[in-house]
Amino acid sequence: MINSRRIKSTIACVLAFGILLTGCSGDNNTEGKPAATAEGGEVKEYKYGEIEIPALDGALCGAPLYIAYEKGFLAEEGFDAKLTAADFETKKVGLNNGTIPLVNGDFQFFPSIEQGVKVKVVDGMHNGCIKVVTSKDSGIKSAADLKGAKIGVDEIGGTTFQATSLWLENNGIEAENNKDVTFVPYSDGNLEIEAVEKGEIKAAAVWDPLGSQAINEKGFVELFDLATDKLFADKFCCFYFASEKVAEENPEEIAAILRALRKAENWIVENTEEAVKIIGEGDYSSITDEKLAADLLKSYAFPKEGEDIDRKLTESVVYFSKELAKIDYLETDDGEAFAKEILIDNLN
């Protein structure tokens, strides 16, 4: 059984001392690791060698991973990193067997962890990036107005489904088993927006930037924003999940990845407009409105140096675990105990 207490201690120490030693660590323990040619023809040795991180999903909120790669923060921490694309099932398999060290994700992972996928939450990423929107002439103004309605989601059981269900249930609408509403899955969020326009569904639960674009370009109305709704504001909705196998065998590797991501998050906060340009030039996200992209990145409230990130992380994992248990998306009767089991915190 994984020793979470030992891993917490090891990662915390590595992060603390590693931050002080950044820039020197690349000279240590490099025997047998791959080499690559850096700028100016210099040969760079990578302490941890090659890793693949499945981050290419087109989401703007994955910005820290894109920036950590593009700005060389992962390389500075000893990784010859490659960003790849993978579906949810592939991520779970890779995390479980240790071929994938870490992914970004949300509380959609929680039921999978409960069912035996060997993954731990190791850090918070950002606030919400999901909106529920409707057309301006739909007559829908609140969760209560959606009783009996059809709502579009990306997949049954997926994150937009779970987030919308939590919002509805907390506003007196029974979402479980389509009791008061009917969820309709769409393979593409754009199809959800079109379905609202055609009157096939009453509302669409979509990832950014689609919700904001529908509001700005089509006159849609926002019903729910995971980032600002009173139930979820100031909570991480998305997290970094690490393979238990890698965290157990090489906790310093997980700590090094997290340092790179913390650097990227701080850099984004301080250089938001430049981050948007890098993301656009790298074709990491389809959004072309640079002002909207910058506004969205700011709304995600990426962690900043000096914040009490560990407290927010713990509170967020406990909150979503208890909420998902309350509406039976987790089987446990004790969401708080479950949260403490899946979390490796105290990273600073």
Short mmCIF file of C-alpha atoms in Angstrom, two decimals:
data_model
loop_
_atom_site.label_atom_id
_atom_site.label_comp_id
_atom_site.label_asym_id
_atom_site.label_seq_id
_atom_site.Cartn_x
_atom_site.Cartn_y
_atom_site.Cartn_z
CA MET A 1 0.00 0.00 0.00
CA ILE A 2 1.31 3.45 -0.88
CA ASN A 3 2.70 5.44 2.03
CA SER A 4 1.15 8.88 1.49
CA ARG A 5 2.79 10.34 4.59
CA ARG A 6 6.28 9.41 3.35
CA ILE A 7 5.57 10.72 -0.15
CA LYS A 8 4.23 13.99 1.24
CA SER A 9 7.41 14.44 3.26
CA THR A 10 9.70 13.55 0.38
CA ILE A 11 7.97 15.76 -2.18
CA ALA A 12 7.80 18.67 0.24
CA CYS A 13 11.55 18.43 0.92
CA VAL A 14 12.43 18.11 -2.74
CA LEU A 15 10.27 21.09 -3.66
CA ALA A 16 11.67 23.23 -0.88
CA PHE A 17 15.32 22.50 -1.55
CA GLY A 18 14.85 22.18 -5.31
CA ILE A 19 13.57 25.73 -5.58
CA LEU A 20 16.77 26.94 -3.94
CA LEU A 21 18.91 24.81 -6.23
CA THR A 22 17.16 25.48 -9.53
CA GLY A 23 19.72 25.90 -12.27
CA CYS A 24 22.18 23.52 -10.60
CA SER A 25 20.18 20.29 -10.52
CA GLY A 26 20.79 19.54 -14.19
CA ASP A 27 24.39 18.63 -13.38
CA ASN A 28 23.47 15.85 -10.97
CA ASN A 29 22.53 12.21 -11.48
CA THR A 30 22.51 12.37 -15.27
CA GLU A 31 24.28 9.10 -15.98
CA GLY A 32 22.51 7.12 -18.67
CA LYS A 33 19.96 9.83 -19.42
CA PRO A 34 19.21 11.02 -22.96
CA ALA A 35 20.95 14.12 -24.26
CA ALA A 36 19.62 16.81 -26.58
CA THR A 37 21.15 19.74 -28.41
CA ALA A 38 20.13 23.04 -26.91
CA GLU A 39 20.40 26.55 -28.38
CA GLY A 40 23.86 27.41 -29.67
CA GLY A 41 24.74 23.75 -30.18
CA GLU A 42 25.21 23.09 -26.47
CA VAL A 43 24.50 19.49 -25.46
CA LYS A 44 22.09 19.34 -22.54
CA GLU A 45 21.83 16.37 -20.22
CA TYR A 46 18.40 15.69 -18.75
CA LYS A 47 18.37 14.46 -15.17
CA TYR A 48 15.08 12.61 -15.54
CA GLY A 49 15.25 11.84 -19.25
CA GLU A 50 12.27 11.63 -21.56
CA ILE A 51 8.69 11.94 -20.35
CA GLU A 52 5.38 12.27 -22.11
CA ILE A 53 2.60 14.39 -20.62
CA PRO A 54 -0.82 14.11 -22.31
CA ALA A 55 -1.76 17.78 -22.42
CA LEU A 56 -2.85 18.46 -26.00
CA ASP A 57 -6.63 18.65 -25.69
CA GLY A 58 -7.16 22.14 -27.11
CA ALA A 59 -8.20 23.62 -23.76
CA LEU A 60 -7.01 27.12 -22.98
CA CYS A 61 -6.97 26.28 -19.28
CA GLY A 62 -4.11 23.83 -19.91
CA ALA A 63 -1.88 26.90 -20.30
CA PRO A 64 0.61 26.01 -17.51
CA LEU A 65 1.58 22.80 -19.32
CA TYR A 66 2.01 24.59 -22.65
CA ILE A 67 4.04 27.38 -21.07
CA ALA A 68 6.15 25.01 -18.95
CA TYR A 69 7.13 23.32 -22.20
CA GLU A 70 7.52 26.39 -24.41
CA LYS A 71 9.45 28.49 -21.87
CA GLY A 72 11.78 25.60 -21.02
CA PHE A 73 10.71 25.22 -17.38
CA LEU A 74 10.36 21.45 -17.76
CA ALA A 75 13.79 21.29 -19.38
CA GLU A 76 15.26 23.37 -16.53
CA GLU A 77 13.90 20.82 -14.07
CA GLY A 78 15.57 17.94 -15.92
CA PHE A 79 12.98 16.69 -18.40
CA ASP A 80 13.19 16.01 -22.10
CA ALA A 81 9.45 16.54 -22.24
CA LYS A 82 6.96 15.83 -24.99
CA LEU A 83 3.35 16.98 -24.86
CA THR A 84 0.94 14.47 -26.38
CA ALA A 85 -2.78 13.91 -26.85
CA ALA A 86 -4.68 11.14 -25.08
CA ASP A 87 -8.26 10.37 -24.17
CA PHE A 88 -9.44 9.87 -20.59
CA GLU A 89 -9.15 6.09 -20.65
CA THR A 90 -5.60 6.22 -22.04
CA LYS A 91 -4.61 8.66 -19.29
CA LYS A 92 -6.00 6.36 -16.60
CA VAL A 93 -4.12 3.35 -17.96
CA GLY A 94 -0.85 5.30 -18.24
CA LEU A 95 -1.14 6.74 -14.75
CA ASN A 96 -2.00 3.34 -13.34
CA ASN A 97 1.05 1.61 -14.82
CA GLY A 98 3.42 4.56 -14.40
CA THR A 99 4.12 5.29 -18.07
CA ILE A 100 2.43 8.66 -17.57
CA PRO A 101 3.82 10.47 -14.51
CA LEU A 102 1.30 13.30 -14.24
CA VAL A 103 -1.74 14.82 -15.94
CA ASN A 104 -3.98 17.80 -15.41
CA GLY A 105 -7.61 16.98 -14.81
CA ASP A 106 -10.64 17.62 -12.66
CA PHE A 107 -12.99 15.86 -10.26
CA GLN A 108 -14.01 13.51 -13.09
CA PHE A 109 -11.02 11.47 -11.88
CA PHE A 110 -12.45 11.01 -8.39
CA PRO A 111 -14.86 8.13 -9.20
CA SER A 112 -12.11 6.38 -11.17
CA ILE A 113 -9.76 6.61 -8.19
CA GLU A 114 -12.49 5.19 -5.97
CA GLN A 115 -12.83 2.31 -8.42
CA GLY A 116 -9.14 1.44 -8.15
CA VAL A 117 -7.13 3.59 -10.56
CA LYS A 118 -3.84 4.27 -8.77
CA VAL A 119 -3.69 8.05 -8.88
CA LYS A 120 -3.14 10.80 -6.31
CA VAL A 121 -4.06 14.48 -6.32
CA VAL A 122 -0.78 16.37 -5.86
CA ASP A 123 -1.57 20.03 -6.55
CA GLY A 124 -4.26 22.51 -7.51
CA MET A 125 -4.30 23.97 -11.02
CA HIS A 126 -6.99 26.65 -11.44
CA ASN A 127 -10.55 27.72 -10.78
CA GLY A 128 -13.49 26.76 -12.96
CA CYS A 129 -13.62 26.77 -16.76
CA ILE A 130 -17.15 25.49 -17.44
CA LYS A 131 -20.26 27.51 -18.21
CA VAL A 132 -23.92 26.65 -18.73
CA VAL A 133 -25.43 28.98 -21.33
CA THR A 134 -28.75 29.41 -23.06
CA SER A 135 -30.17 31.56 -25.86
CA LYS A 136 -31.44 35.02 -24.92
CA ASP A 137 -35.00 34.16 -25.96
CA SER A 138 -35.19 30.77 -24.20
CA GLY A 139 -36.97 32.16 -21.15
CA ILE A 140 -34.50 30.32 -18.90
CA LYS A 141 -33.07 32.53 -16.17
CA SER A 142 -32.11 30.14 -13.38
CA ALA A 143 -31.53 26.51 -12.46
CA ALA A 144 -35.17 26.24 -11.39
CA ASP A 145 -36.30 27.15 -14.91
CA LEU A 146 -34.48 24.09 -16.30
CA LYS A 147 -36.82 21.60 -14.64
CA GLY A 148 -38.05 19.29 -17.39
CA ALA A 149 -35.50 20.62 -19.89
CA LYS A 150 -32.84 18.96 -22.04
CA ILE A 151 -29.26 20.05 -21.33
CA GLY A 152 -26.26 19.38 -23.56
CA VAL A 153 -23.03 17.97 -22.09
CA ASP A 154 -19.82 16.57 -23.54
CA GLU A 155 -20.44 13.07 -22.19
CA ILE A 156 -22.63 11.35 -19.63
CA GLY A 157 -20.53 11.10 -16.49
CA GLY A 158 -18.00 13.66 -17.76
CA THR A 159 -16.99 16.85 -16.03
CA THR A 160 -19.56 19.20 -17.59
CA PHE A 161 -22.19 16.60 -16.64
CA GLN A 162 -20.94 16.38 -13.04
CA ALA A 163 -20.49 20.13 -12.59
CA THR A 164 -23.96 20.87 -13.96
CA SER A 165 -25.46 18.13 -11.81
CA LEU A 166 -23.89 19.60 -8.67
CA TRP A 167 -25.20 23.06 -9.55
CA LEU A 168 -28.72 21.77 -10.26
CA GLU A 169 -28.89 19.53 -7.18
CA ASN A 170 -27.78 22.40 -4.95
CA ASN A 171 -30.60 24.48 -6.44
CA GLY A 172 -33.36 21.93 -5.85
CA ILE A 173 -33.36 20.22 -9.25
CA GLU A 174 -32.82 16.45 -9.12
CA ALA A 175 -30.35 15.65 -11.86
CA GLU A 176 -29.52 12.06 -10.95
CA ASN A 177 -30.95 9.49 -13.38
CA ASN A 178 -32.44 12.31 -15.49
CA LYS A 179 -35.22 12.76 -12.94
CA ASP A 180 -35.88 16.50 -13.37
CA VAL A 181 -33.70 17.16 -16.44
CA THR A 182 -32.45 15.14 -19.40
CA PHE A 183 -28.77 15.25 -20.29
CA VAL A 184 -27.92 14.91 -23.98
CA PRO A 185 -24.29 14.09 -24.92
CA TYR A 186 -22.55 15.80 -27.84
CA SER A 187 -19.13 14.96 -29.26
CA ASP A 188 -18.34 18.64 -29.82
CA GLY A 189 -19.32 21.65 -27.72
CA ASN A 190 -20.04 23.63 -30.89
CA LEU A 191 -22.81 21.13 -31.62
CA GLU A 192 -24.31 21.90 -28.23
CA ILE A 193 -24.42 25.61 -29.04
CA GLU A 194 -26.06 24.86 -32.41
CA ALA A 195 -28.59 22.58 -30.71
CA VAL A 196 -29.58 25.43 -28.37
CA GLU A 197 -30.03 27.74 -31.35
CA LYS A 198 -32.23 25.14 -33.08
CA GLY A 199 -34.33 24.61 -29.95
CA GLU A 200 -33.31 20.96 -29.63
CA ILE A 201 -32.00 21.55 -26.09
CA LYS A 202 -32.59 24.39 -23.65
CA ALA A 203 -29.04 24.88 -22.39
CA ALA A 204 -25.47 23.84 -23.12
CA ALA A 205 -22.84 22.95 -20.51
CA VAL A 206 -19.55 23.67 -22.26
CA TRP A 207 -15.87 24.22 -21.64
CA ASP A 208 -14.31 27.59 -22.20
CA PRO A 209 -13.93 29.34 -24.53
CA LEU A 210 -17.18 28.09 -26.11
CA GLY A 211 -19.45 29.47 -23.40
CA SER A 212 -17.84 32.91 -23.49
CA GLN A 213 -17.84 32.95 -27.29
CA ALA A 214 -21.55 32.12 -27.38
CA ILE A 215 -22.23 35.00 -24.98
CA ASN A 216 -20.04 37.49 -26.86
CA GLU A 217 -20.84 36.48 -30.43
CA LYS A 218 -24.37 35.05 -30.30
CA GLY A 219 -25.96 36.98 -27.45
CA PHE A 220 -26.34 33.89 -25.27
CA VAL A 221 -27.08 34.24 -21.55
CA GLU A 222 -24.89 32.76 -18.82
CA LEU A 223 -26.77 30.64 -16.30
CA PHE A 224 -23.81 29.16 -14.46
CA ASP A 225 -20.06 29.74 -14.29
CA LEU A 226 -18.03 27.24 -12.30
CA ALA A 227 -15.41 29.92 -11.60
CA THR A 228 -17.78 32.46 -10.02
CA ASP A 229 -20.85 30.58 -8.76
CA LYS A 230 -21.16 31.00 -5.00
CA LEU A 231 -20.99 27.23 -4.48
CA PHE A 232 -17.65 26.85 -6.24
CA ALA A 233 -15.92 30.25 -6.26
CA ASP A 234 -12.36 30.33 -4.89
CA LYS A 235 -12.00 26.58 -5.22
CA PHE A 236 -9.76 24.59 -7.53
CA CYS A 237 -11.90 22.68 -10.00
CA CYS A 238 -8.87 21.28 -11.81
CA PHE A 239 -5.90 19.56 -10.31
CA TYR A 240 -2.64 17.81 -11.11
CA PHE A 241 -2.92 14.04 -10.74
CA ALA A 242 0.20 11.90 -10.32
CA SER A 243 0.73 8.20 -10.89
CA GLU A 244 0.93 6.43 -7.52
CA LYS A 245 3.63 4.20 -8.97
CA VAL A 246 5.85 7.14 -9.95
CA ALA A 247 5.06 9.03 -6.72
CA GLU A 248 6.05 5.97 -4.68
CA GLU A 249 9.21 5.09 -6.61
CA ASN A 250 10.39 8.57 -7.70
CA PRO A 251 8.70 11.29 -5.62
CA GLU A 252 11.47 13.73 -6.56
CA GLU A 253 10.40 13.42 -10.22
CA ILE A 254 6.84 14.44 -9.40
CA ALA A 255 8.16 17.32 -7.31
CA ALA A 256 10.33 18.51 -10.21
CA ILE A 257 7.38 18.50 -12.63
CA LEU A 258 5.32 20.47 -10.12
CA ARG A 259 8.11 23.03 -9.73
CA ALA A 260 8.11 23.54 -13.49
CA LEU A 261 4.35 24.00 -13.48
CA ARG A 262 4.47 26.44 -10.57
CA LYS A 263 7.03 28.49 -12.52
CA ALA A 264 4.70 28.44 -15.53
CA GLU A 265 1.69 29.50 -13.46
CA ASN A 266 3.56 32.45 -11.96
CA TRP A 267 4.85 33.41 -15.39
CA ILE A 268 1.32 33.37 -16.85
CA VAL A 269 0.02 35.59 -14.06
CA GLU A 270 2.78 38.11 -14.74
CA ASN A 271 2.81 37.81 -18.56
CA THR A 272 -0.77 36.96 -19.53
CA GLU A 273 -0.83 38.64 -22.94
CA GLU A 274 2.48 37.07 -23.95
CA ALA A 275 1.21 33.68 -22.78
CA VAL A 276 -1.81 34.09 -25.07
CA LYS A 277 0.49 34.76 -28.03
CA ILE A 278 2.62 31.70 -27.28
CA ILE A 279 -0.46 29.51 -26.97
CA GLY A 280 -1.84 30.86 -30.23
CA GLU A 281 1.40 30.50 -32.16
CA GLY A 282 1.79 26.96 -30.89
CA ASP A 283 -1.79 26.13 -31.90
CA TYR A 284 -2.49 24.78 -28.41
CA SER A 285 -5.98 26.27 -28.36
CA SER A 286 -8.41 27.20 -31.13
CA ILE A 287 -9.35 30.54 -29.58
CA THR A 288 -8.35 33.47 -31.82
CA ASP A 289 -9.72 36.39 -29.81
CA GLU A 290 -6.62 37.38 -27.86
CA LYS A 291 -8.47 39.73 -25.50
CA LEU A 292 -11.01 37.04 -24.61
CA ALA A 293 -8.21 34.52 -24.13
CA ALA A 294 -6.37 36.89 -21.79
CA ASP A 295 -9.55 37.59 -19.81
CA LEU A 296 -10.21 33.86 -19.45
CA LEU A 297 -6.66 33.11 -18.31
CA LYS A 298 -7.01 35.79 -15.64
CA SER A 299 -10.37 34.38 -14.54
CA TYR A 300 -8.84 30.95 -13.89
CA ALA A 301 -6.89 32.41 -10.97
CA PHE A 302 -3.79 30.27 -11.42
CA PRO A 303 -1.92 29.97 -8.11
CA LYS A 304 0.51 32.78 -7.38
CA GLU A 305 3.63 32.76 -5.27
CA GLY A 306 2.76 33.62 -1.69
CA GLU A 307 -0.75 32.14 -1.73
CA ASP A 308 -1.80 29.48 0.76
CA ILE A 309 -2.12 26.91 -2.01
CA ASP A 310 -2.07 23.85 0.26
CA ARG A 311 -5.07 25.11 2.25
CA LYS A 312 -7.05 25.85 -0.91
CA LEU A 313 -6.08 22.49 -2.41
CA THR A 314 -7.22 20.54 0.65
CA GLU A 315 -10.47 22.49 0.95
CA SER A 316 -11.23 22.00 -2.75
CA VAL A 317 -10.61 18.25 -2.79
CA VAL A 318 -12.66 17.78 0.37
CA TYR A 319 -15.49 19.95 -0.99
CA PHE A 320 -15.84 18.19 -4.32
CA SER A 321 -15.47 14.75 -2.71
CA LYS A 322 -18.29 15.49 -0.27
CA GLU A 323 -20.50 17.02 -2.98
CA LEU A 324 -20.02 14.11 -5.38
CA ALA A 325 -20.73 11.65 -2.57
CA LYS A 326 -23.87 13.58 -1.63
CA ILE A 327 -25.37 13.07 -5.08
CA ASP A 328 -24.07 9.48 -5.38
CA TYR A 329 -21.38 10.06 -8.02
CA LEU A 330 -19.04 8.65 -5.38
CA GLU A 331 -20.01 5.50 -3.51
CA THR A 332 -18.36 6.49 -0.25
CA ASP A 333 -20.42 7.68 2.69
CA ASP A 334 -17.50 9.76 3.94
CA GLY A 335 -16.34 12.24 1.32
CA GLU A 336 -13.89 13.91 3.69
CA ALA A 337 -12.10 10.63 4.47
CA PHE A 338 -11.97 9.83 0.76
CA ALA A 339 -10.46 13.23 0.01
CA LYS A 340 -7.72 12.73 2.58
CA GLU A 341 -6.93 9.31 1.12
CA ILE A 342 -6.46 10.55 -2.46
CA LEU A 343 -4.56 13.73 -1.62
CA ILE A 344 -0.82 14.32 -1.25
CA ASP A 345 -0.60 17.90 -0.03
CA ASN A 346 1.91 20.04 1.90
CA LEU A 347 3.99 20.66 -1.19
CA ASN A 348 5.65 23.90 -0.13
#
